[in-house]
XYZ file of N, CA and C in Angstrom:
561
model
N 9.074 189.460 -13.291
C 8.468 188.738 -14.398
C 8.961 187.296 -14.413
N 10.202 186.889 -14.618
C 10.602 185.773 -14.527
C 11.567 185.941 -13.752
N 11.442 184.609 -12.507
C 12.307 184.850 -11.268
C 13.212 183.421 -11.317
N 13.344 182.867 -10.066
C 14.433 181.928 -9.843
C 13.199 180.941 -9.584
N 11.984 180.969 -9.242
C 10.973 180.225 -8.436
C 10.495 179.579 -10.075
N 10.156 180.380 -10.795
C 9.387 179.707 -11.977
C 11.049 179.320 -12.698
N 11.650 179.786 -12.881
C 13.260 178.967 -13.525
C 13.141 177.333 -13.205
N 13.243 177.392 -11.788
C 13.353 176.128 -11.087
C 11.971 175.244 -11.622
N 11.272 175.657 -11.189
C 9.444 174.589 -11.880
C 9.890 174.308 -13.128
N 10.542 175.080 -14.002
C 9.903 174.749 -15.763
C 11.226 173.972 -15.730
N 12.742 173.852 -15.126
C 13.337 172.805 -15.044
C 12.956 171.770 -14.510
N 12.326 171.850 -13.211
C 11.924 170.672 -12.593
C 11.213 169.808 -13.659
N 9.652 170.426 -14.185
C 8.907 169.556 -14.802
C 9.719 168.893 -16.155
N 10.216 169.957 -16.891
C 10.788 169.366 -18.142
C 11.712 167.961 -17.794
N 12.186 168.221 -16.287
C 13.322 167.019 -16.228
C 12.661 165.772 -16.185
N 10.808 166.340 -15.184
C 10.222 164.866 -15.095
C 9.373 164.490 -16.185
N 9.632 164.982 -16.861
C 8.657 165.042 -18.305
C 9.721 163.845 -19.324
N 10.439 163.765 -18.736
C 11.608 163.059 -19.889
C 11.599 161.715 -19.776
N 10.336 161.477 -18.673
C 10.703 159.957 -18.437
C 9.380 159.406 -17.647
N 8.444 160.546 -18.354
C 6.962 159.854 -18.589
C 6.331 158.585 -19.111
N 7.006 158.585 -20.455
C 6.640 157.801 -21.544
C 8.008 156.489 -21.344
N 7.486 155.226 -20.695
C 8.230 154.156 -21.470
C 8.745 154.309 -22.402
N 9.726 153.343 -23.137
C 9.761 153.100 -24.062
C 8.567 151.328 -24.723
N 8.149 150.859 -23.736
C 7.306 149.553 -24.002
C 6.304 150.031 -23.944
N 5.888 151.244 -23.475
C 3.699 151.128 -23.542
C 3.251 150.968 -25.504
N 2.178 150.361 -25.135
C 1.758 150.595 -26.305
C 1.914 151.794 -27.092
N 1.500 151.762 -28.628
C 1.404 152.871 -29.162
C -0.017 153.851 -29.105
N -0.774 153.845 -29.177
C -1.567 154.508 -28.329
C -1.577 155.573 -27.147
N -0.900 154.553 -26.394
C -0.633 154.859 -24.960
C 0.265 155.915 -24.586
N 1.296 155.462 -25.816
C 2.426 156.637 -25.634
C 2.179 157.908 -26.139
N 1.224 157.437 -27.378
C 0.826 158.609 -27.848
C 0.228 159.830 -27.389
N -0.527 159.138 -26.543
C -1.441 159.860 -25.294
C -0.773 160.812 -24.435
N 0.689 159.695 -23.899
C 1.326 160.218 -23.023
C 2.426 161.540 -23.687
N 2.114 161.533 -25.005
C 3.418 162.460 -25.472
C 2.459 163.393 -25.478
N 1.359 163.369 -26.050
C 0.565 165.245 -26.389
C 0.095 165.648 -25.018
N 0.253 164.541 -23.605
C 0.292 165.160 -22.591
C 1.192 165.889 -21.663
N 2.140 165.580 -21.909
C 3.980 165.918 -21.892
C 3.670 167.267 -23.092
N 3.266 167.537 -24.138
C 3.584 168.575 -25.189
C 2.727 169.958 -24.620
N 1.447 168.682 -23.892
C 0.064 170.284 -23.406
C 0.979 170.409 -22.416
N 1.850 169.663 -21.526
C 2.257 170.305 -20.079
C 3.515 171.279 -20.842
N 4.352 170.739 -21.193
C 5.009 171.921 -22.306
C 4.123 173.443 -22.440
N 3.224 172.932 -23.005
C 2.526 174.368 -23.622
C 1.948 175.092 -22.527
N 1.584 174.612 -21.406
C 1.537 175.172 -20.181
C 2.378 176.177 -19.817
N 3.449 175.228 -19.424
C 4.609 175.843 -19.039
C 5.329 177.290 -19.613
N 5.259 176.888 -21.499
C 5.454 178.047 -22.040
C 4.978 179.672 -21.233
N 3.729 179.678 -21.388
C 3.204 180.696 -20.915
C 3.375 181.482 -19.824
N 4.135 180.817 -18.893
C 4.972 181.202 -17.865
C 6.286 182.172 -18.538
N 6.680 181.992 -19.571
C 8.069 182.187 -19.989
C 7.951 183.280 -21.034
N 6.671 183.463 -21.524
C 6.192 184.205 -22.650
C 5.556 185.493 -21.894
N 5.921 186.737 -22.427
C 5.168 187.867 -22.077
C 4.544 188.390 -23.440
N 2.943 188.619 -23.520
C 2.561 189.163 -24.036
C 2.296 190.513 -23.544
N 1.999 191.661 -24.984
C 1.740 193.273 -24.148
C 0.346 193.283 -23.925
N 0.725 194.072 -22.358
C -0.652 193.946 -22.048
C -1.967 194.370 -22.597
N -1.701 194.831 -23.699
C -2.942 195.493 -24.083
C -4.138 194.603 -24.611
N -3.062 193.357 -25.045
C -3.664 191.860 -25.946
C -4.361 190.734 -24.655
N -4.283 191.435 -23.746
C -5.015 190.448 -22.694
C -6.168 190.502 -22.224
N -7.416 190.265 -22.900
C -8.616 190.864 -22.375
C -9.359 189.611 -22.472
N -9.958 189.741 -21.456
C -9.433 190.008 -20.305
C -8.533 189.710 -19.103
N -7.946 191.135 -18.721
C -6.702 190.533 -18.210
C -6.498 188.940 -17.422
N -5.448 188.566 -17.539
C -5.248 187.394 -17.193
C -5.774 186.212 -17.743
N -6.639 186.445 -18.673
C -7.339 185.244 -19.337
C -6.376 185.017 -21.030
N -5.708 183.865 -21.088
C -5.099 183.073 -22.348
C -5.694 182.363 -22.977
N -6.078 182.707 -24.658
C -6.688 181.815 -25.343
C -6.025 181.067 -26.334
N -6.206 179.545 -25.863
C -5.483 178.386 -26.748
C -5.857 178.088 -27.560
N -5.888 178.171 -28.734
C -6.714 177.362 -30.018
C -5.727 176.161 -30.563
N -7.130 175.657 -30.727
C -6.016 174.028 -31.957
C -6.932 174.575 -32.901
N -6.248 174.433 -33.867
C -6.396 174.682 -35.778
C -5.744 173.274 -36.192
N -6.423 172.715 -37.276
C -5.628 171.345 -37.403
C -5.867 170.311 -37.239
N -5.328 169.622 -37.100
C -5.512 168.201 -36.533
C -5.444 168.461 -35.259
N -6.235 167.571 -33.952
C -6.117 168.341 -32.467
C -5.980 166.576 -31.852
N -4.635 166.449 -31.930
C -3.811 164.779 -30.685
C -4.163 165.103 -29.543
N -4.984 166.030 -29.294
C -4.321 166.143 -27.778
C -5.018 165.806 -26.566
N -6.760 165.236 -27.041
C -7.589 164.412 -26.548
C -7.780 165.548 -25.119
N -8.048 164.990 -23.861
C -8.697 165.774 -22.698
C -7.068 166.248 -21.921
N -6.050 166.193 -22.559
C -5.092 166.797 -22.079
C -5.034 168.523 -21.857
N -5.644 169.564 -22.833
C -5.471 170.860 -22.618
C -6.449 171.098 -21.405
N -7.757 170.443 -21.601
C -8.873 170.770 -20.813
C -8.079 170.446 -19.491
N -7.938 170.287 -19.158
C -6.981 168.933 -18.015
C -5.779 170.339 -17.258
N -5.193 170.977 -18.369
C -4.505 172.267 -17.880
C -5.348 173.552 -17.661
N -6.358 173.521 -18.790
C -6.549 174.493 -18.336
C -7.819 174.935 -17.062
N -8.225 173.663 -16.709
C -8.591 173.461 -14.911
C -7.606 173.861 -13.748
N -6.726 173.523 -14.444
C -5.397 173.726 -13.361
C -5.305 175.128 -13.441
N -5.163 175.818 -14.544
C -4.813 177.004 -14.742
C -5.774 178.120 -14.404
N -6.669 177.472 -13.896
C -8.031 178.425 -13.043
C -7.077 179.086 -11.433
N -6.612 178.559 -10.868
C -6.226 179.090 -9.854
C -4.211 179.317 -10.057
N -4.055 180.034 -11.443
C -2.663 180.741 -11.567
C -3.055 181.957 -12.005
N -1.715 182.839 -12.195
C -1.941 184.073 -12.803
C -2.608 184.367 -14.104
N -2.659 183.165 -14.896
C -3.374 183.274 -16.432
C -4.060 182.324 -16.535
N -5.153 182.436 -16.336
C -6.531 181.730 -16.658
C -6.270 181.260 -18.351
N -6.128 179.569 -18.498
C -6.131 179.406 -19.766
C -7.480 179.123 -20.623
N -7.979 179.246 -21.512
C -9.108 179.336 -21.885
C -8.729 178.122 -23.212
N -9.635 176.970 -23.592
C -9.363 176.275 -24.676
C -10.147 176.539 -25.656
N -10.007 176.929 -27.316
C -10.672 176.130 -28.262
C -10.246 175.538 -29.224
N -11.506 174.567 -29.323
C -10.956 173.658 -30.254
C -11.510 173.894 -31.691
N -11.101 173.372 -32.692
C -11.675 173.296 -34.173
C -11.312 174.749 -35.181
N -10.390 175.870 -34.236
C -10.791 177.025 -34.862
C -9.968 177.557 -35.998
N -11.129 178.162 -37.120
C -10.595 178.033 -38.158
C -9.133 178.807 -38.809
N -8.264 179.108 -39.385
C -7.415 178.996 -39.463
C -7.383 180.759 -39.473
N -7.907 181.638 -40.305
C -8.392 183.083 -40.301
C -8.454 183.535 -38.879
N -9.448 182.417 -38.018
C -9.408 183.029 -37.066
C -8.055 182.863 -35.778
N -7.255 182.450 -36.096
C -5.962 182.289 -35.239
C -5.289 183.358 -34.946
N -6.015 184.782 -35.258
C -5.918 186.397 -34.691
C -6.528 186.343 -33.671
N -7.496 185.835 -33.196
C -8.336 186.011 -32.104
C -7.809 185.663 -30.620
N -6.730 184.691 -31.144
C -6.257 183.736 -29.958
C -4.730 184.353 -29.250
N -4.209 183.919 -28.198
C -2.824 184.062 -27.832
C -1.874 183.072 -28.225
N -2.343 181.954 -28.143
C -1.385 180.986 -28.899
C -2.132 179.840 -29.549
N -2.123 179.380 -30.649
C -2.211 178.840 -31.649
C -1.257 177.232 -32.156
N -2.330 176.343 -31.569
C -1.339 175.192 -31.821
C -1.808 174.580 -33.493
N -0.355 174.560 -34.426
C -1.240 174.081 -35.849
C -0.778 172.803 -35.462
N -1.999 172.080 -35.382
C -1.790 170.700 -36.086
C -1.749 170.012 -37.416
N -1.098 169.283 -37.297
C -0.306 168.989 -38.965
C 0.529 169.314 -39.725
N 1.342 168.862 -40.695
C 2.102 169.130 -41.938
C 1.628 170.212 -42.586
N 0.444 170.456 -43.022
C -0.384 170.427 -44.119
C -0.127 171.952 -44.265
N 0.706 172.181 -45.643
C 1.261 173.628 -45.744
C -0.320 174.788 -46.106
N -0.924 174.774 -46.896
C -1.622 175.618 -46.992
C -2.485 175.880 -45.721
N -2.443 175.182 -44.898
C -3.460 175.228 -43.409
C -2.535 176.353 -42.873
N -0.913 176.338 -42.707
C -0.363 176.783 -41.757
C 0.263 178.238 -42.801
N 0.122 178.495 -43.807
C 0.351 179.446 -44.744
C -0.781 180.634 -43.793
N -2.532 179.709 -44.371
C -3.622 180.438 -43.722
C -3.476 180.991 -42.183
N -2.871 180.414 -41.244
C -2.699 180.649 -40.483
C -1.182 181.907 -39.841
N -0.226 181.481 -40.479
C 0.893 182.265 -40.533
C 0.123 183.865 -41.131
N -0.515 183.742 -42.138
C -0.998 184.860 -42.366
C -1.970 185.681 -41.829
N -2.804 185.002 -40.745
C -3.738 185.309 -39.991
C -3.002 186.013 -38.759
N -1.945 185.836 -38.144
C -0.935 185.931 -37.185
C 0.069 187.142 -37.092
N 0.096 187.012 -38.926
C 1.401 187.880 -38.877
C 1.357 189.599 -38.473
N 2.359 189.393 -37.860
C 2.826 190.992 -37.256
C 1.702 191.239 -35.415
N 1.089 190.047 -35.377
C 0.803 190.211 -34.599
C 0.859 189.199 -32.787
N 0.729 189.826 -31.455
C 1.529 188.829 -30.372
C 0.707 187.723 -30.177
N 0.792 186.405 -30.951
C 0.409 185.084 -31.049
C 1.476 184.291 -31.344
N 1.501 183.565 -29.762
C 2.450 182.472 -29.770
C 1.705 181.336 -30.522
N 2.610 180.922 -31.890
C 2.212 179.597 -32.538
C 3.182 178.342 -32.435
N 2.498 177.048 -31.912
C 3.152 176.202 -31.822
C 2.786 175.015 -32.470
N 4.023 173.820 -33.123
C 3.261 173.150 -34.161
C 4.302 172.056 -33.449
N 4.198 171.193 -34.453
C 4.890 169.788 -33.976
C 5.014 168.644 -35.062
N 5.843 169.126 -36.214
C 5.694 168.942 -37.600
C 7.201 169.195 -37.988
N 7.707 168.866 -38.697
C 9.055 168.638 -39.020
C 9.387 169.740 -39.885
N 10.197 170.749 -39.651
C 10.441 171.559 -40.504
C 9.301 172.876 -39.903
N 8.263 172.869 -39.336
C 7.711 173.796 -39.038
C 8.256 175.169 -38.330
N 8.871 175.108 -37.784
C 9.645 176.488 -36.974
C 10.587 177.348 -38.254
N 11.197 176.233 -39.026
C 12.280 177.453 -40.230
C 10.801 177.872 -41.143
N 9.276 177.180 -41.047
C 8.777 177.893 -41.968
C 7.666 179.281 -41.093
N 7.988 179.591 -40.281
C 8.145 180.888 -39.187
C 6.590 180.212 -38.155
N 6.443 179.040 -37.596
C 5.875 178.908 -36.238
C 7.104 179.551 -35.252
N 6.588 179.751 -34.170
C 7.457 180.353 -33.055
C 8.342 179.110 -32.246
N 7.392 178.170 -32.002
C 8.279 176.815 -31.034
C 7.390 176.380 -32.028
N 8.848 174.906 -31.845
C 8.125 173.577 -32.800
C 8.477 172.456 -31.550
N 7.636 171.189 -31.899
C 7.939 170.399 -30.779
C 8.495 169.237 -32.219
N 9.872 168.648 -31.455
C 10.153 167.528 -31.582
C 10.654 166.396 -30.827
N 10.891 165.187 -31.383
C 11.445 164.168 -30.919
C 12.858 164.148 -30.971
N 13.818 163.401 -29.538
C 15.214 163.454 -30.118
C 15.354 162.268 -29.095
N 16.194 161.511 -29.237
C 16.391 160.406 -28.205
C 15.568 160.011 -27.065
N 14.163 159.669 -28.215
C 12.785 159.258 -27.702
C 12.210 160.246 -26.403
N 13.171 161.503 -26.492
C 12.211 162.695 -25.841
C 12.056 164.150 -26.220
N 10.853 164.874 -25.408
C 9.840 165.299 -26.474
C 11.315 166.776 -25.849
N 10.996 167.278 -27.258
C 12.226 168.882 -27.118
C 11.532 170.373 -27.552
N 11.640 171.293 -27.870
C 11.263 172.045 -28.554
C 12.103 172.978 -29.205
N 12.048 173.805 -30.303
C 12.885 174.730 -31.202
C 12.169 175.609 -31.134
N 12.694 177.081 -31.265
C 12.373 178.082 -30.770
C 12.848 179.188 -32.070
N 11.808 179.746 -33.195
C 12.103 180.547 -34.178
C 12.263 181.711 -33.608
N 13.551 182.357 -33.450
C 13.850 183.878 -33.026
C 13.294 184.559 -33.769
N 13.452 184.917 -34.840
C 12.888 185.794 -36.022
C 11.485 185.740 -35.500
N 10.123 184.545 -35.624
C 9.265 184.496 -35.607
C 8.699 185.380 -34.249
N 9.619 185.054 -33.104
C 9.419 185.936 -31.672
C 8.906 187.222 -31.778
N 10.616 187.693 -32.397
C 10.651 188.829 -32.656
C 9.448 190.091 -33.738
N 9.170 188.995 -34.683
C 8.095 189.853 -35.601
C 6.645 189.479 -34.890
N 6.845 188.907 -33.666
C 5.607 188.914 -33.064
C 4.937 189.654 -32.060
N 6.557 190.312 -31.898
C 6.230 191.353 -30.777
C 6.093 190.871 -29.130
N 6.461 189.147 -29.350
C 6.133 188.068 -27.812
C 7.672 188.508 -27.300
N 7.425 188.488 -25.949
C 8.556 188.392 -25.299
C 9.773 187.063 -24.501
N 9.829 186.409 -25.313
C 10.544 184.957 -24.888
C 11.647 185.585 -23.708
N 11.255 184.644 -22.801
C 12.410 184.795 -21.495
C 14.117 183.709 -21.961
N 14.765 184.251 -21.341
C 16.109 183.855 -21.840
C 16.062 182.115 -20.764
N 15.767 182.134 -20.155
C 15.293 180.815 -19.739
C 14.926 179.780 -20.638
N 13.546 179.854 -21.280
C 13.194 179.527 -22.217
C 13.985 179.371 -23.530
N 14.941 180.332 -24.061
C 15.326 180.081 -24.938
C 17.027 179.578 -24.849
N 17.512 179.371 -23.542
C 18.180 178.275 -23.027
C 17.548 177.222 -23.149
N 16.797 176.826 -22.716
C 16.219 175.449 -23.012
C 15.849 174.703 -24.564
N 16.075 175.589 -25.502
C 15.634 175.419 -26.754
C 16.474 175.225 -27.547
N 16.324 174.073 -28.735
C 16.776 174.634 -30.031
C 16.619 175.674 -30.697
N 17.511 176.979 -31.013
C 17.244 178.175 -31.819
C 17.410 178.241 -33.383
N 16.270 178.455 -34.173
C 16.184 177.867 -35.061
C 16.025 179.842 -35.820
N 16.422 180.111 -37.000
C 16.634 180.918 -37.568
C 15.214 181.189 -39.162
N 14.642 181.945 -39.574
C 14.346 181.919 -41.173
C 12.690 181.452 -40.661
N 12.005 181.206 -41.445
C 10.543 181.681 -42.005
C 10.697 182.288 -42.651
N 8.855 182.982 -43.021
C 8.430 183.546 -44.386
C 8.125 184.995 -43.891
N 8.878 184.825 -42.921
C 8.670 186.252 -42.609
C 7.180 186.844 -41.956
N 6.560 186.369 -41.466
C 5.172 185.773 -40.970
C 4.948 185.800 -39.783
C-alpha cells in the first residue's frame, strides 16, 4: 500500500513545492501559484489516503468536489489529466452543493463561511470523505487536513479525530509530514 517509492515522490515534490512561489511575483500570480502547489498537495494526498474499497465505484475512479469558493482556476483539471494514467483516476467537480459532499471522496470547502462547512461536515459525517479546507481554524472545527501558510510556505494539519470518525486510512508518512491537530464537532 504505501512503500519507500511513493514515501520518496511525496517528499521529493513537497520539497520542490517550497520554492515554487517567489516571494516578488505579483499577487495574482502567486496566488495562482499557491492553489497550484495546494491541488498538487491534494494530489499527492490520495496516494497516502486509503479509502474501503467498497466506496470506490468505480474502482479506481476519485471524486473531487469544490463546495465553496473554488481558487483553484484550471489547476485540478490540470491533475486530474495527469491522473488518467495512475492507479486512481481523479474525477473533478465543481460548484457542488454542500448536501451533496456524500457523493464525493474528498471534498475541498472553500471558505471561512461556518454554516457552508457545518452543511457540509454534516453531509460527511460518519462517512470515508477526505475533507480539505484552507481557512484558519478549520481542521479543530473537524475538516480532516487544513492547508496553511507558515514561513511563506504552503503546510498542512491533519485532524486525527476527524480521520478516524471517517473511517479514511491516513498513512503514517503523511501524518509525519503534518501538523496533528486534535477536536472538532465530532463530524
Amino acid at each position: 500500500m504505501f512503500n519507500i517509492r511513493n514515501t520518496i515522490l511525496i517528499y521529493a515534490a513537497l520539497f520542490f513545492m517550497q520554492f515554487v512561489a517567489p516571494p516578488s511575483a505579483p499577487a495574482q500570480e502567486s496566488s495562482d501559484r499557491e492553489y497550484a502547489i495546494k491541488a498538487a498537495f491534494i494530489y499527492n494526498f490520495v496516494k497516502f489516503v486509503k479509502w474501503p474499497e467498497r466506496e470506490l465505484h468505480p474502482p479506481g475512479n476519485l471524486t473531487l468536489c469544490v463546495t465553496g469558493a473554488d481558487p483553484f482556476g484550471p489547476a485540478l483539471e490540470k491533475l486530474a489529466e495527469k491522473s488518467k494514467t495512475t492507479e486512481n483516476k481523479l474525477i473533478v467537480q465543481r460548484g457542488v452543493n454542500p448536501d451533496g459532499a456524500a457523493q464525493c471522496h474528498l471534498v475541498f470547502v472553500g471558505g471561512p463561511d461556518g454554516v457552508h462547512l457545518e452543511r457540509v461536515l454534516d453531509a460527511v459525517k460518519g462517512k470515508p470523505v477526505l475533507t480539505v479546507g484552507d481557512s484558519p481554524g478549520l481542521a479543530q472545527k473537524g475538516v480532516l487536513i487544513n492547508f496553511f501558510i507558515e514561513d511563506n510556505k504552503v503546510r498542512f494539519e491533519i485532524n486525527v479525530g476527524a480521520a478516524r470518525r471517517s473511517g479514511l486510512v491516513v498513512s503514517s508518512e503523511l501524518l509525519n509530514l503534518a501538523r496533528i491537530v486534535e477536536g472538532g464537532s465530532g463530524k
